XYZ file of C-alpha atoms in Angstrom:
349
model
C -58.791 -42.245 8.111
C -55.873 -40.685 6.705
C -52.863 -38.576 8.922
C -52.502 -35.226 8.367
C -49.538 -33.544 7.905
C -47.987 -31.551 10.706
C -44.572 -29.648 8.871
C -42.160 -27.577 12.131
C -39.351 -25.775 11.106
C -37.157 -24.800 13.419
C -35.953 -28.138 16.093
C -35.407 -24.901 18.931
C -36.737 -25.241 22.645
C -40.354 -23.685 21.211
C -40.341 -25.934 18.368
C -39.976 -28.605 19.776
C -41.715 -27.829 23.458
C -45.364 -27.209 21.131
C -44.795 -31.317 19.520
C -44.037 -32.320 23.142
C -47.668 -30.562 24.060
C -48.904 -32.180 20.594
C -47.844 -35.204 21.608
C -49.177 -35.557 25.500
C -52.770 -34.697 24.074
C -53.481 -35.820 20.094
C -50.031 -38.131 19.519
C -52.105 -40.256 17.120
C -53.653 -36.475 14.486
C -50.348 -35.943 12.847
C -47.342 -37.099 10.619
C -44.808 -34.626 12.103
C -42.078 -33.528 10.513
C -38.893 -30.858 11.544
C -36.578 -29.590 9.787
C -33.602 -28.134 12.139
C -31.107 -26.518 10.456
C -28.141 -27.095 12.904
C -26.941 -30.742 12.616
C -27.789 -31.783 16.062
C -30.811 -32.481 17.535
C -33.249 -30.493 20.092
C -31.528 -29.502 23.621
C -31.697 -26.335 25.610
C -29.620 -22.881 24.744
C -30.412 -21.127 28.024
C -27.747 -23.870 29.204
C -24.788 -22.824 26.350
C -23.093 -20.551 29.241
C -22.326 -23.493 31.646
C -21.297 -25.150 28.548
C -19.214 -22.235 27.823
C -17.869 -21.314 31.658
C -17.326 -25.485 31.328
C -19.907 -26.490 34.233
C -21.017 -29.080 31.885
C -20.926 -30.699 28.501
C -22.882 -30.962 25.092
C -24.379 -34.124 25.143
C -25.903 -33.060 28.367
C -28.284 -30.219 27.048
C -29.812 -31.829 24.945
C -33.789 -31.863 25.278
C -34.620 -34.811 23.006
C -32.426 -37.334 21.967
C -32.431 -38.381 18.420
C -34.194 -41.697 20.127
C -36.876 -39.245 20.948
C -37.647 -38.471 17.082
C -37.855 -41.847 16.353
C -39.901 -43.424 19.669
C -42.496 -41.004 18.277
C -43.226 -41.348 14.787
C -41.194 -37.707 13.996
C -39.311 -37.532 10.417
C -36.323 -34.786 11.951
C -33.756 -33.772 8.798
C -31.169 -32.224 10.657
C -28.694 -29.936 8.792
C -31.157 -28.174 6.290
C -31.980 -25.101 6.756
C -35.919 -24.255 4.321
C -35.382 -22.138 2.409
C -39.334 -21.728 0.668
C -42.964 -21.862 1.861
C -45.202 -22.382 -0.793
C -48.210 -21.836 -0.005
C -49.838 -22.545 -2.262
C -48.894 -25.664 -2.956
C -48.554 -26.564 0.474
C -45.265 -27.766 0.848
C -41.602 -26.616 1.936
C -38.646 -27.038 0.754
C -34.498 -27.425 2.205
C -31.940 -25.447 0.299
C -30.842 -29.034 -0.659
C -33.924 -29.405 -2.477
C -35.772 -31.876 0.654
C -39.279 -30.784 0.150
C -42.615 -31.549 2.572
C -46.074 -31.348 2.424
C -47.815 -29.839 4.741
C -51.454 -29.466 6.634
C -49.808 -27.643 9.224
C -47.687 -25.388 9.089
C -45.710 -24.094 12.571
C -42.715 -21.755 11.870
C -40.910 -21.575 15.580
C -37.816 -19.584 13.322
C -36.480 -18.675 16.542
C -33.792 -15.089 16.558
C -30.962 -13.533 14.501
C -28.412 -12.011 16.551
C -27.640 -8.119 16.143
C -24.115 -8.312 14.342
C -23.209 -4.566 14.663
C -22.654 -2.780 11.010
C -19.606 -1.555 11.359
C -15.963 -2.382 9.126
C -14.267 -5.405 9.911
C -17.592 -7.648 10.893
C -16.665 -10.440 7.695
C -13.568 -10.773 10.579
C -12.075 -14.227 10.988
C -12.951 -13.902 15.238
C -15.677 -12.258 15.287
C -18.663 -13.834 16.082
C -21.936 -14.268 17.593
C -23.245 -16.025 20.910
C -26.530 -18.251 19.536
C -25.494 -21.843 19.239
C -23.359 -24.837 19.781
C -21.652 -24.073 17.143
C -20.776 -20.431 18.260
C -20.015 -21.304 21.657
C -17.889 -24.858 20.464
C -15.591 -21.122 18.473
C -15.282 -19.682 21.561
C -13.734 -22.883 23.575
C -11.491 -23.128 20.780
C -10.021 -19.195 20.755
C -9.801 -19.072 24.635
C -7.576 -22.261 24.138
C -5.326 -20.666 21.105
C -5.530 -16.517 22.539
C -5.505 -14.037 25.097
C -7.540 -11.059 24.487
C -11.465 -11.082 24.161
C -14.142 -8.264 23.352
C -17.407 -9.050 24.441
C -19.907 -6.175 22.392
C -22.778 -6.213 24.761
C -23.166 -6.097 28.991
C -26.710 -7.187 28.700
C -27.940 -11.008 30.139
C -26.076 -12.424 26.998
C -22.561 -10.492 26.906
C -22.131 -11.136 30.592
C -22.560 -14.589 30.824
C -19.755 -15.208 27.548
C -17.964 -12.637 29.165
C -18.319 -14.922 32.029
C -17.506 -18.352 30.252
C -14.362 -16.819 28.565
C -13.044 -15.404 31.662
C -13.412 -19.146 33.210
C -11.548 -20.725 30.586
C -8.070 -18.084 30.556
C -8.992 -15.296 28.407
C -8.952 -11.625 29.000
C -11.849 -10.046 28.333
C -13.463 -6.505 27.711
C -17.208 -5.750 27.996
C -17.567 -3.139 25.992
C -21.607 -1.560 26.719
C -22.940 1.779 24.670
C -25.808 2.458 27.340
C -24.461 3.699 30.525
C -25.009 0.918 32.849
C -24.952 -3.105 32.929
C -28.027 -4.920 31.724
C -30.606 -1.632 31.017
C -33.196 -3.525 30.311
C -33.192 -4.898 33.600
C -31.336 -3.143 36.031
C -31.589 0.469 37.008
C -28.032 2.399 37.644
C -27.849 1.148 41.486
C -28.459 -2.442 41.263
C -26.215 -2.722 38.019
C -22.665 -0.584 39.514
C -23.449 -3.303 41.854
C -23.217 -5.853 39.544
C -19.780 -4.049 37.832
C -19.341 -4.196 41.307
C -18.583 -8.225 41.755
C -17.154 -8.051 37.932
C -14.787 -6.356 38.401
C -13.029 -8.178 41.473
C -13.526 -11.450 39.774
C -10.932 -9.684 36.817
C -13.729 -8.923 34.009
C -13.238 -5.259 32.671
C -15.592 -3.101 31.281
C -16.314 -0.048 28.762
C -19.558 1.270 30.014
C -20.582 4.361 27.049
C -18.139 3.212 24.691
C -19.345 3.119 21.210
C -17.473 0.765 17.997
C -16.584 2.231 15.507
C -14.308 -0.446 14.052
C -13.041 -3.626 13.977
C -9.062 -4.270 13.092
C -7.497 -6.920 10.836
C -4.106 -8.159 10.534
C -2.452 -9.145 7.477
C -4.236 -13.274 7.855
C -7.768 -11.774 7.806
C -7.921 -12.388 11.925
C -9.019 -9.980 14.160
C -7.034 -8.032 16.539
C -8.229 -4.935 18.021
C -11.366 -2.696 18.239
C -11.602 0.259 17.682
C -14.009 3.097 19.560
C -15.356 6.700 17.994
C -12.779 8.738 20.638
C -9.973 7.003 18.726
C -8.684 4.169 21.178
C -7.998 0.749 20.829
C -7.541 -2.308 22.412
C -6.429 -5.746 21.152
C -8.798 -8.316 21.084
C -8.120 -11.788 18.924
C -11.642 -12.366 19.316
C -14.918 -10.546 18.809
C -18.467 -11.052 20.450
C -21.801 -9.235 19.709
C -23.475 -10.208 21.810
C -25.480 -6.494 21.254
C -29.705 -8.108 21.017
C -31.467 -10.128 18.535
C -33.687 -9.608 16.037
C -36.922 -11.409 14.932
C -35.273 -14.388 12.259
C -38.722 -13.403 10.363
C -37.196 -13.550 6.560
C -38.592 -17.174 5.475
C -41.995 -15.879 6.749
C -42.096 -12.409 4.655
C -41.035 -13.829 2.039
C -44.216 -16.251 2.276
C -46.252 -13.803 2.089
C -47.103 -13.502 6.217
C -47.199 -10.031 8.028
C -44.999 -9.797 9.932
C -43.528 -6.360 12.093
C -41.296 -6.641 14.557
C -41.245 -11.054 14.106
C -44.247 -13.249 12.323
C -47.695 -11.428 13.856
C -49.759 -13.557 15.567
C -52.976 -13.615 17.577
C -53.710 -15.468 21.080
C -54.379 -18.756 19.568
C -50.487 -18.113 17.996
C -51.923 -18.300 14.286
C -50.204 -16.104 11.614
C -52.747 -13.971 11.952
C -52.491 -13.894 6.944
C -52.738 -17.597 7.069
C -55.212 -19.844 9.508
C -53.193 -23.107 8.406
C -49.781 -21.753 9.298
C -48.826 -20.639 13.450
C -45.654 -19.293 14.790
C -44.008 -19.528 18.253
C -41.345 -18.833 19.934
C -38.671 -15.779 19.013
C -39.557 -15.475 16.032
C -43.643 -14.645 16.532
C -45.216 -11.271 17.172
C -47.679 -11.162 19.472
C -49.269 -8.283 20.378
C -46.509 -6.747 19.196
C -44.189 -8.213 21.418
C -41.571 -10.782 20.217
C -40.208 -12.460 23.406
C -36.270 -13.772 24.092
C -37.146 -15.845 27.128
C -37.541 -19.092 27.585
C -41.061 -19.292 29.604
C -43.381 -17.471 27.042
C -41.903 -19.499 24.507
C -43.290 -22.729 26.898
C -46.687 -21.048 27.494
C -46.934 -20.551 23.584
C -46.029 -23.899 22.705
C -48.717 -25.013 24.685
C -51.539 -22.711 22.979
C -50.761 -23.535 20.019
C -50.236 -27.758 21.214
C -54.489 -27.578 21.711
C -55.175 -26.034 18.278
C -53.263 -28.297 16.464
C -55.362 -30.486 18.080
C -58.125 -28.387 17.133
C -59.560 -28.859 20.729
C -60.293 -25.443 20.051
C -59.601 -24.062 23.415
C -55.999 -21.884 25.124
C -55.534 -18.442 24.238
C -52.069 -17.037 24.579
C -52.708 -13.358 25.894
C -48.809 -12.674 27.044
C -46.439 -12.688 29.973
C -45.018 -11.456 32.188
C -41.251 -11.928 31.792
C -38.201 -11.886 34.427
C -35.003 -12.904 34.352
C -31.680 -14.338 36.459
C -28.690 -14.350 35.166
C -27.034 -17.237 35.023
C -22.904 -16.657 36.499
C -22.119 -18.836 39.631
C -21.953 -16.893 42.642
C -23.860 -14.116 41.502
C -27.652 -14.139 41.993
C -29.683 -11.806 40.301
C -33.365 -12.048 39.589
C -34.968 -9.270 37.956
C -39.140 -8.738 37.190
C -41.350 -6.167 36.149
C -41.467 -2.807 36.008
C -38.163 -1.595 37.980
C -37.312 1.588 36.907
C -40.425 3.831 38.888
C -40.981 7.044 37.971
C -44.527 8.673 37.615
C -47.535 6.189 39.712
C -44.971 4.486 41.212
C -44.559 3.768 45.029
C -40.618 2.900 45.370
C -39.382 0.345 48.689
C -36.169 0.401 48.554
C -33.916 -1.927 49.874
C -29.712 -1.369 50.471
C -26.994 -3.537 51.496
């Protein structure tokens, strides 16, 4: 019997977890081909913060080394971005002309960082914080430059700021909302967190609105200008102002997208039952999850359907968050803002 072909677009944590689960339950069902836009094997993106902080190395965060793909008979194309899905002929095409045919397709393209649409966003030294290349750029900048500005006081922004500070930079965190990590903390908890971070040397501009990034004569960023006219020096600007599901490829292929690639409880796209989506690019019951636990749950459900067992439904996740800044223990879950119909129990030290 001829094996079916499974193509996975995206070599990140969600897509490869689905493949691992599939190999456990139906190891011989598919010939598997994986396309990854980055030149690396599958690595743990969550541990980029410890890499930036100098607590771990890039090699230590690789989850599946190249040997793993070979052992499992998986064809891996690294450094190749898929630019087209031809649904009629069931072929995916990469930018360099590489093609692969599929019987089943798994889209796991993740998310893209939101870059503030301000003048100067394309200057040298303005980066997002998303992958190994960004992390390396920040490590390199810390050896040459002094002033860093992180735009975004959420989970990722605080981890970036902490890492840059540990590497010797002076860091200002710019946050437009009234308090830090407003999606995980109430104002009291956020103020406690801010105080702990200030005690370590971070500076904060809460409620500040970035108006423009100003460059020097060489085309590198040198300052951040705010709506009120004030400016602060910046040799490096890190955008950590949120993410957007990376669904452009799916949209182009005519798959239904609404704040992500719309999937049902079996992780199948609602448009084409041969195509599945998992991870940050998928929108399930109106939610695109940006945390790792839900992505792993999705991968498991997806694998059972790819294996043709037809069991397992993904019904959504309760999410929790941890801040990975050494020396500060912070955990958040559930409805932390309270309000109508809630009973509040507050322990305050």
